[in-house]
């Protein structure tokens, strides 16, 4: 069963493949012409564009990292103050339990985000040199 014939004359030409792999290809053609392609030198040297060390993406990563470090600490301090003043009701206790259980993970994620941004900056610094 022939699926891709563009010739329409039943020649069996399949447009998905190179002509060298088609029926009727003349293998006596001199293909050594293409051997010199690797030796061609470009006439104009292309310099890569300089990469900015800090852009809006990096600043956004820093903001998220700082928020992930500061927000859980502030939440724990606020809830602990409410608990100390005996103004923590039942709903507040649920929030306190949730925040206290998520705080270590959020802190670790924030620190990992900030350290990851340092690796990003180090990689960009090396590419600039």
Tab-separated table of N, CA, C and O in Angstrom, residues 22-66:
chain	number	residue	atom	x	y	z
A	22	UNK	N	15.008	7.174	-3.472
A	22	UNK	CA	13.806	6.922	-4.255
A	22	UNK	C	14.115	5.931	-5.386
A	22	UNK	O	15.262	5.806	-5.821
A	23	UNK	N	13.093	5.255	-5.875
A	23	UNK	CA	13.302	4.353	-7.019
A	23	UNK	C	13.754	5.149	-8.241
A	23	UNK	O	13.269	6.250	-8.509
A	24	UNK	N	14.724	4.624	-8.951
A	24	UNK	CA	15.209	5.269	-10.161
A	24	UNK	C	16.319	6.270	-9.930
A	24	UNK	O	16.702	6.988	-10.849
A	25	UNK	N	16.880	6.341	-8.721
A	25	UNK	CA	17.967	7.281	-8.443
A	25	UNK	C	19.216	6.839	-9.172
A	25	UNK	O	19.582	5.657	-9.174
A	26	UNK	N	19.890	7.776	-9.820
A	26	UNK	CA	21.124	7.477	-10.550
A	26	UNK	C	22.289	7.573	-9.578
A	26	UNK	O	22.667	8.663	-9.152
A	27	UNK	N	22.867	6.440	-9.214
A	27	UNK	CA	23.942	6.440	-8.230
A	27	UNK	C	25.300	6.732	-8.841
A	27	UNK	O	26.318	6.698	-8.168
A	28	UNK	N	25.355	7.018	-10.160
A	28	UNK	CA	26.618	7.364	-10.802
A	28	UNK	C	26.944	8.848	-10.659
A	28	UNK	O	27.980	9.305	-11.118
A	29	UNK	N	26.072	9.609	-10.017
A	29	UNK	CA	26.295	11.041	-9.839
A	29	UNK	C	27.461	11.236	-8.874
A	29	UNK	O	27.585	10.549	-7.864
A	30	UNK	N	28.330	12.191	-9.194
A	30	UNK	CA	29.501	12.452	-8.364
A	30	UNK	C	29.084	13.248	-7.127
A	30	UNK	O	28.713	14.421	-7.235
A	31	UNK	N	29.133	12.632	-5.962
A	31	UNK	CA	28.739	13.282	-4.713
A	31	UNK	C	29.928	13.882	-3.973
A	31	UNK	O	29.776	14.409	-2.891
A	32	UNK	N	31.132	13.820	-4.576
A	32	UNK	CA	32.298	14.384	-3.906
A	32	UNK	C	32.269	15.909	-3.896
A	32	UNK	O	33.054	16.543	-3.221
A	33	UNK	N	31.365	16.508	-4.609
A	33	UNK	CA	31.252	17.964	-4.642
A	33	UNK	C	30.928	18.482	-3.247
A	33	UNK	O	31.364	19.554	-2.836
A	34	UNK	N	30.200	17.715	-2.479
A	34	UNK	CA	29.760	18.150	-1.165
A	34	UNK	C	30.791	17.899	-0.067
A	34	UNK	O	30.555	18.214	1.080
A	35	UNK	N	31.932	17.317	-0.387
A	35	UNK	CA	32.952	17.047	0.628
A	35	UNK	C	33.616	18.314	1.132
A	35	UNK	O	34.140	18.354	2.236
A	36	UNK	N	33.642	19.381	0.337
A	36	UNK	CA	34.318	20.617	0.718
A	36	UNK	C	33.461	21.536	1.581
A	36	UNK	O	33.907	22.605	1.980
A	37	UNK	N	32.258	21.156	1.880
A	37	UNK	CA	31.361	22.026	2.639
A	37	UNK	C	31.911	22.288	4.036
A	37	UNK	O	31.809	23.389	4.566
A	38	UNK	N	32.542	21.304	4.658
A	38	UNK	CA	33.073	21.478	6.005
A	38	UNK	C	34.266	22.417	6.038
A	38	UNK	O	34.593	22.965	7.076
A	39	UNK	N	34.934	22.602	4.919
A	39	UNK	CA	36.142	23.417	4.897
A	39	UNK	C	35.871	24.874	4.558
A	39	UNK	O	36.791	25.668	4.472
A	40	UNK	N	34.650	25.256	4.316
A	40	UNK	CA	34.334	26.629	3.952
A	40	UNK	C	34.411	27.505	5.197
A	40	UNK	O	33.789	27.212	6.214
A	41	UNK	N	35.180	28.558	5.113
A	41	UNK	CA	35.322	29.502	6.215
A	41	UNK	C	34.295	30.618	6.056
A	41	UNK	O	34.120	31.140	4.958
A	42	UNK	N	33.631	31.005	7.121
A	42	UNK	CA	32.709	32.139	6.981
A	42	UNK	C	33.496	33.429	6.743
A	42	UNK	O	34.558	33.647	7.308
A	43	UNK	N	32.962	34.279	5.884
A	43	UNK	CA	33.678	35.506	5.541
A	43	UNK	C	33.528	36.574	6.623
A	43	UNK	O	34.353	37.459	6.731
A	44	UNK	N	32.476	36.484	7.418
A	44	UNK	CA	32.241	37.458	8.472
A	44	UNK	C	32.131	36.716	9.796
A	44	UNK	O	31.355	35.778	9.931
A	45	UNK	N	32.939	37.115	10.755
A	45	UNK	CA	32.872	36.488	12.076
A	45	UNK	C	31.632	37.011	12.801
A	45	UNK	O	31.418	38.218	12.898
A	46	UNK	N	30.845	36.109	13.300
A	46	UNK	CA	29.618	36.478	13.993
A	46	UNK	C	29.879	36.431	15.496
A	46	UNK	O	30.224	35.394	16.038
A	47	UNK	N	29.743	37.572	16.142
A	47	UNK	CA	29.919	37.657	17.585
A	47	UNK	C	28.570	37.434	18.270
A	47	UNK	O	27.571	38.018	17.858
A	48	UNK	N	28.527	36.606	19.295
A	48	UNK	CA	27.261	36.433	19.993
A	48	UNK	C	26.871	37.709	20.738
A	48	UNK	O	27.720	38.460	21.208
A	49	UNK	N	25.593	37.936	20.814
A	49	UNK	CA	25.096	39.121	21.514
A	49	UNK	C	25.378	38.982	23.008
A	49	UNK	O	25.246	37.894	23.561
A	50	UNK	N	25.796	40.045	23.664
A	50	UNK	CA	26.063	39.951	25.097
A	50	UNK	C	24.776	39.678	25.874
A	50	UNK	O	23.722	40.224	25.573
A	51	UNK	N	24.907	38.810	26.849
A	51	UNK	CA	23.766	38.447	27.685
A	51	UNK	C	23.793	39.317	28.930
A	51	UNK	O	24.817	39.408	29.620
A	52	UNK	N	22.683	39.950	29.220
A	52	UNK	CA	22.605	40.788	30.416
A	52	UNK	C	22.635	39.898	31.654
A	52	UNK	O	22.005	38.851	31.694
A	53	UNK	N	23.391	40.328	32.643
A	53	UNK	CA	23.475	39.535	33.875
A	53	UNK	C	22.152	39.548	34.629
A	53	UNK	O	21.668	38.511	35.059
A	54	UNK	N	21.593	40.705	34.796
A	54	UNK	CA	20.344	40.835	35.549
A	54	UNK	C	19.291	41.434	34.622
A	54	UNK	O	19.485	42.493	34.058
A	55	UNK	N	18.200	40.710	34.482
A	55	UNK	CA	17.071	41.221	33.717
A	55	UNK	C	15.805	41.093	34.570
A	55	UNK	O	15.880	40.766	35.753
A	56	UNK	N	14.659	41.355	33.976
A	56	UNK	CA	13.408	41.321	34.738
A	56	UNK	C	13.108	39.935	35.280
A	56	UNK	O	12.533	39.784	36.358
A	57	UNK	N	13.501	38.905	34.559
A	57	UNK	CA	13.282	37.536	35.008
A	57	UNK	C	14.050	37.250	36.295
A	57	UNK	O	13.511	36.665	37.236
A	58	UNK	N	15.295	37.662	36.354
A	58	UNK	CA	16.111	37.440	37.550
A	58	UNK	C	15.563	38.243	38.727
A	58	UNK	O	15.512	37.741	39.855
A	59	UNK	N	15.136	39.460	38.481
A	59	UNK	CA	14.554	40.273	39.549
A	59	UNK	C	13.278	39.620	40.075
A	59	UNK	O	13.033	39.595	41.289
A	60	UNK	N	12.467	39.049	39.186
A	60	UNK	CA	11.252	38.349	39.622
A	60	UNK	C	11.598	37.122	40.445
A	60	UNK	O	10.925	36.823	41.448
A	61	UNK	N	12.640	36.397	40.070
A	61	UNK	CA	13.074	35.237	40.860
A	61	UNK	C	13.520	35.684	42.247
A	61	UNK	O	13.210	35.036	43.251
A	62	UNK	N	14.267	36.789	42.320
A	62	UNK	CA	14.688	37.297	43.632
A	62	UNK	C	13.486	37.680	44.480
A	62	UNK	O	13.455	37.388	45.681
A	63	UNK	N	12.503	38.340	43.887
A	63	UNK	CA	11.315	38.754	44.642
A	63	UNK	C	10.549	37.546	45.172
A	63	UNK	O	10.120	37.524	46.335
A	64	UNK	N	10.396	36.528	44.348
A	64	UNK	CA	9.702	35.314	44.794
A	64	UNK	C	10.501	34.623	45.888
A	64	UNK	O	9.936	34.155	46.893
A	65	UNK	N	11.811	34.541	45.742
A	65	UNK	CA	12.647	33.899	46.759
A	65	UNK	C	12.576	34.622	48.093
A	65	UNK	O	12.455	33.990	49.147
A	66	UNK	N	12.650	35.947	48.061
A	66	UNK	CA	12.571	36.725	49.302
A	66	UNK	C	11.191	36.570	49.930
A	66	UNK	O	11.058	36.417	51.150
